[in-house]
Coordinates of N, CA, C and O in Angstrom, one line a residue:
M1 N 0.7 -1.2 -0.2 CA -0.2 0.1 0.0 C 0.9 1.4 -0.1 O 1.7 1.4 0.8
N2 N 0.7 2.2 -1.1 CA 1.4 3.3 -0.9 C 1.2 4.4 -0.1 O 0.1 4.2 0.6
Q3 N 1.6 5.3 0.0 CA 1.7 6.3 1.3 C 0.2 7.3 1.0 O -0.4 7.4 2.1
Q4 N 0.0 7.6 -0.2 CA -1.4 8.3 -0.3 C -2.4 7.3 0.0 O -3.5 7.7 1.0
A5 N -2.4 6.1 -0.2 CA -3.5 5.1 0.1 C -3.7 5.2 1.6 O -4.7 5.0 2.0
M6 N -2.7 4.9 2.2 CA -2.5 5.0 3.7 C -3.1 6.0 4.2 O -3.9 5.9 5.4
M7 N -2.9 7.3 3.9 CA -3.3 8.6 4.2 C -4.9 8.3 4.1 O -5.5 8.9 4.9
R8 N -5.5 8.4 3.0 CA -6.6 8.2 2.5 C -7.4 7.3 3.7 O -8.5 7.5 4.1
Q9 N -7.1 6.0 3.9 CA -7.6 5.0 4.9 C -7.5 5.4 6.3 O -8.5 5.7 6.9
L10 N -6.3 6.2 6.7 CA -6.3 7.1 7.8 C -7.5 8.0 8.0 O -8.3 8.2 9.1
R11 N -7.7 9.1 6.9 CA -8.8 9.9 7.2 C -10.0 9.2 7.2 O -10.9 9.5 7.8
Q12 N -10.2 8.1 6.5 CA -11.6 7.7 6.5 C -11.8 6.7 7.9 O -13.0 7.2 8.4
M13 N -10.7 6.2 8.6 CA -10.9 5.8 9.9 C -11.1 6.8 11.0 O -12.1 6.7 11.8
M14 N -10.6 8.1 10.7 CA -10.8 9.3 11.5 C -12.1 9.6 11.6 O -13.0 10.0 12.6
A15 N -12.7 10.0 10.2 CA -14.1 10.4 9.9 C -15.1 9.2 10.5 O -16.1 9.6 10.9
T16 N -14.7 7.9 10.7 CA -15.7 7.1 11.0 C -15.7 7.3 12.4 O -16.6 7.1 13.1
Q17 N -14.5 7.3 13.2 CA -14.6 7.3 14.7 C -15.3 8.5 15.1 O -16.1 8.4 16.0
K18 N -15.0 9.7 14.1 CA -15.9 11.0 14.6 C -17.2 10.7 14.8 O -18.0 11.1 15.5
E19 N -17.6 9.9 13.5 CA -19.2 9.6 13.4 C -19.4 8.8 14.5 O -20.8 9.1 15.1
I20 N -18.8 7.8 14.9 CA -19.4 7.0 16.1 C -19.8 7.7 17.2 O -20.3 7.7 18.0
N21 N -18.3 8.9 17.6 CA -18.3 9.4 18.8 C -19.6 10.4 18.9 O -20.0 10.8 19.9
E22 N -20.3 10.9 17.6 CA -21.2 11.9 17.7 C -22.6 11.1 17.4 O -23.8 11.9 17.7
T23 N -22.5 9.7 17.6 CA -23.9 9.1 17.5 C -24.5 9.0 19.2 O -23.6 8.4 20.2
L24 N -25.8 9.1 19.2 CA -26.3 9.0 20.4 C -27.2 7.5 20.5 O -27.8 7.3 19.6
F25 N -26.4 6.9 21.7 CA -27.2 5.5 21.8 C -28.2 5.3 22.9 O -27.9 6.3 23.8
T26 N -29.1 4.6 22.7 CA -30.4 4.9 23.8 C -30.4 3.5 24.3 O -30.3 2.4 23.4
A27 N -30.9 3.0 25.3 CA -31.3 1.8 26.0 C -32.2 2.0 27.0 O -32.4 3.0 27.7
T28 N -33.2 1.0 27.4 CA -34.5 1.1 28.2 C -34.1 -0.2 29.0 O -34.0 -1.2 28.2
C29 N -34.6 -0.2 30.2 CA -34.9 -1.3 31.1 C -35.8 -0.9 32.2 O -35.4 0.1 32.9
G30 N -36.9 -1.7 32.0 CA -38.0 -1.0 32.9 C -38.1 0.3 33.0 O -38.5 1.0 32.0
P31 N -38.2 1.0 34.1 CA -38.5 2.5 34.2 C -37.4 3.3 34.0 O -37.3 4.6 34.1
V32 N -36.1 2.5 33.6 CA -34.9 3.5 33.2 C -34.7 3.6 31.8 O -34.5 2.5 31.0
E33 N -34.5 4.9 31.3 CA -34.0 4.9 30.1 C -32.4 5.9 30.1 O -32.4 6.7 30.8
G34 N -31.7 5.4 29.3 CA -30.3 5.9 29.3 C -29.9 6.4 28.1 O -30.2 5.6 27.2
K35 N -28.9 7.4 28.0 CA -28.3 7.9 26.6 C -27.0 8.0 26.9 O -26.5 8.5 28.0
M36 N -26.1 7.5 25.8 CA -24.9 8.1 25.7 C -24.1 8.0 24.3 O -24.6 7.4 23.5
Y37 N -23.2 8.9 24.2 CA -22.6 9.2 23.0 C -21.7 8.0 22.8 O -21.3 7.8 23.7
G38 N -21.3 7.7 21.3 CA -20.3 6.7 21.1 C -18.9 7.2 21.7 O -18.0 6.2 22.0
S39 N -18.7 8.4 21.9 CA -17.7 8.7 22.6 C -17.4 8.2 24.2 O -16.5 8.6 24.7
R40 N -18.6 7.7 24.6 CA -18.8 7.5 26.2 C -18.8 8.5 26.9 O -18.6 8.5 28.1
E41 N -19.1 9.5 26.3 CA -19.5 10.8 27.2 C -20.8 11.1 27.3 O -21.5 10.8 26.5
G42 N -21.1 12.0 28.1 CA -22.5 12.8 28.1 C -23.5 11.7 28.2 O -24.7 11.6 28.0
F43 N -23.3 10.8 29.2 CA -24.3 10.2 29.8 C -25.3 10.7 30.5 O -25.4 11.5 31.3
E44 N -26.8 10.4 30.4 CA -27.9 10.6 30.8 C -28.7 9.7 31.1 O -29.2 8.8 30.5
V45 N -29.3 9.9 32.3 CA -30.2 8.7 32.8 C -31.7 9.1 33.2 O -31.6 10.1 33.8
K46 N -32.7 8.6 32.8 CA -33.9 9.3 33.2 C -35.0 7.9 33.9 O -35.0 6.8 33.2
I47 N -35.5 8.3 34.9 CA -36.3 7.3 35.6 C -37.7 7.7 35.4 O -38.1 9.0 35.5
Q48 N -38.6 6.8 35.1 CA -40.0 7.1 34.9 C -40.7 8.1 35.9 O -40.5 7.7 37.3
D49 N -41.4 9.2 35.7 CA -41.9 9.9 36.9 C -42.7 9.0 37.6 O -42.8 9.4 38.9
N50 N -43.4 8.1 37.2 CA -44.5 7.5 38.1 C -44.0 6.3 38.9 O -44.4 5.5 39.5
F51 N -42.5 6.0 38.8 CA -41.8 5.2 39.4 C -41.7 5.2 40.8 O -41.3 6.4 41.1
V52 N -42.3 4.7 41.8 CA -42.0 5.0 43.2 C -41.4 3.8 44.0 O -41.6 2.5 43.9
I53 N -40.5 4.1 44.9 CA -39.7 3.0 45.4 C -40.5 3.0 46.8 O -40.4 4.1 47.7
E54 N -41.2 1.9 46.8 CA -42.1 1.6 48.5 C -41.2 0.7 49.4 O -41.6 0.5 50.5
D55 N -40.2 -0.5 48.5 CA -39.5 -1.1 49.6 C -38.4 -1.3 49.2 O -37.6 -1.1 48.1
A56 N -37.5 -2.4 49.9 CA -35.9 -2.4 49.2 C -35.9 -3.2 48.0 O -35.0 -3.2 47.2
D57 N -36.9 -3.9 47.6 CA -37.0 -4.8 46.6 C -37.1 -3.6 45.4 O -36.5 -3.9 44.2
D58 N -37.9 -2.7 45.6 CA -38.2 -1.7 44.2 C -36.6 -0.9 44.2 O -36.1 -0.7 43.0
K59 N -36.0 -0.5 45.3 CA -34.6 0.1 45.1 C -33.9 -0.8 44.4 O -32.9 -0.5 43.7
E60 N -33.9 -2.2 44.8 CA -32.7 -3.3 44.2 C -33.1 -3.3 42.7 O -32.3 -3.2 41.9
M61 N -34.1 -3.2 42.4 CA -34.7 -3.3 40.9 C -34.3 -2.0 40.2 O -33.7 -2.3 39.2
L62 N -34.6 -1.0 40.9 CA -34.0 0.3 40.0 C -32.6 0.1 39.8 O -32.1 0.5 38.8
E63 N -31.9 -0.3 40.9 CA -30.3 -0.2 40.9 C -30.0 -1.4 39.8 O -28.8 -1.1 38.9
D64 N -30.4 -2.5 39.7 CA -30.3 -3.5 38.5 C -30.8 -2.8 37.1 O -30.0 -2.9 36.2
A65 N -31.8 -2.0 37.4 CA -32.4 -1.5 36.0 C -31.0 -0.6 35.3 O -30.9 -0.6 34.4
I66 N -30.7 0.3 36.0 CA -29.4 1.3 35.8 C -28.2 0.6 35.5 O -27.8 0.8 34.2
K67 N -27.6 -0.4 36.2 CA -26.6 -1.1 35.6 C -26.9 -1.8 34.5 O -26.0 -1.7 33.6
S68 N -28.0 -2.3 34.2 CA -28.6 -3.2 32.9 C -28.3 -2.0 31.6 O -27.9 -2.3 30.8
V69 N -28.8 -0.8 31.8 CA -28.8 0.1 30.8 C -27.5 0.7 30.4 O -27.1 0.7 29.3
V70 N -26.6 0.7 31.4 CA -25.4 1.5 31.3 C -24.6 0.3 30.4 O -24.0 0.5 29.6
N71 N -24.7 -1.0 30.9 CA -24.2 -2.2 30.3 C -24.6 -2.5 28.8 O -23.6 -2.5 27.9
Q72 N -25.6 -2.3 28.4 CA -26.4 -2.4 27.2 C -25.7 -1.2 26.5 O -25.2 -1.3 25.2
L73 N -25.5 0.2 26.7 CA -25.2 1.2 26.0 C -23.7 1.0 25.9 O -23.3 0.9 24.6
L74 N -23.0 0.4 26.7 CA -21.4 0.2 26.7 C -21.5 -0.7 25.4 O -20.4 -0.6 24.5
D75 N -21.9 -1.8 25.8 CA -22.2 -3.1 24.6 C -22.5 -2.7 23.4 O -22.0 -3.1 22.3
D76 N -23.5 -1.9 23.0 CA -24.1 -1.4 22.0 C -22.9 -0.4 21.0 O -22.7 -0.6 20.2
I77 N -22.1 0.4 21.9 CA -20.9 1.2 21.2 C -20.1 0.6 20.9 O -19.8 0.6 19.9
N78 N -19.9 -0.5 21.8 CA -18.6 -1.3 21.5 C -18.7 -2.3 20.2 O -18.1 -2.5 19.2
K79 N -20.0 -2.8 20.2 CA -20.4 -3.6 18.9 C -20.4 -2.8 17.9 O -19.7 -3.4 16.4
T80 N -20.9 -1.6 17.6 CA -20.8 -0.8 16.7 C -19.7 -0.4 15.9 O -19.5 -0.4 14.9
T81 N -18.8 0.2 17.3 CA -17.4 0.6 16.8 C -16.8 -0.8 16.3 O -16.0 -0.6 15.1
E82 N -16.9 -2.0 16.5 CA -16.3 -3.1 16.0 C -16.7 -3.6 14.7 O -16.0 -3.5 13.9
E83 N -18.0 -3.3 14.6 CA -18.7 -3.6 13.1 C -18.0 -2.8 11.9 O -17.8 -3.0 11.0
I84 N -18.2 -1.6 12.5 CA -17.8 -0.3 11.6 C -16.2 -0.3 11.2 O -15.6 -0.3 10.3
V85 N -15.3 -0.6 12.4 CA -13.9 -0.9 12.2 C -13.4 -2.1 11.4 O -12.7 -2.2 10.4
L86 N -14.2 -2.9 11.5 CA -13.9 -4.4 10.8 C -14.5 -3.8 9.3 O -13.6 -4.4 8.4
S87 N -15.6 -3.5 9.1 CA -16.1 -3.2 7.5 C -15.1 -2.3 6.9 O -14.7 -2.3 5.7
S88 N -14.4 -1.3 7.4 CA -13.7 -0.3 7.3 C -12.5 -1.0 6.9 O -11.7 -0.8 5.6
I89 N -12.1 -1.9 7.5 CA -10.8 -2.9 7.3 C -10.5 -3.6 5.8 O -10.2 -3.7 5.1
V90 N -12.1 -4.2 5.8 CA -12.4 -5.0 4.7 C -12.3 -4.2 3.4 O -11.8 -4.6 2.4
E91 N -12.9 -3.0 3.4 CA -13.0 -2.0 2.4 C -11.5 -1.7 2.0 O -11.2 -1.5 0.9
G92 N -10.9 -1.1 3.2 CA -9.3 -0.9 2.7 C -8.7 -1.9 2.2 O -7.8 -1.5 1.6
T93 N -8.9 -3.1 2.4 CA -7.8 -4.2 1.8 C -8.4 -4.6 0.7 O -7.9 -5.7 0.1
N94 N -9.4 -4.2 0.5 CA -10.4 -4.7 -0.9 C -10.6 -6.2 -0.7 O -10.9 -7.1 -2.1
L95 N -11.0 -6.6 0.3 CA -11.3 -8.2 0.6 C -12.6 -8.3 0.0 O -13.1 -9.6 -0.1
N96 N -13.6 -7.2 -0.1 CA -15.0 -7.4 -0.4 C -15.2 -7.3 -1.9 O -16.1 -7.5 -2.3
K97 N -14.0 -7.8 -2.8 CA -14.4 -7.2 -4.1 C -14.0 -8.6 -4.9 O -13.3 -9.6 -4.4

């Protein structure tokens, strides 16, 4: 691969990473909705207004739902990043032709 092709591939990878970083991912589990950018910054969590903690089980369920939302967001970001990077590599090496 010549230097121009390497630079073109590097610019493409940087643009792809920028696109992932600016993508807003969302996840929901029970009364909890979370949002996070692909850059893993700007985490936001919302709990349904009508959710009421009446006992320890409700509190534990809420804690589990928050953990689940965060894990789902991170998994979605990682999976999307991996798929796009692999696709970019395949395109860059012309394996898909």
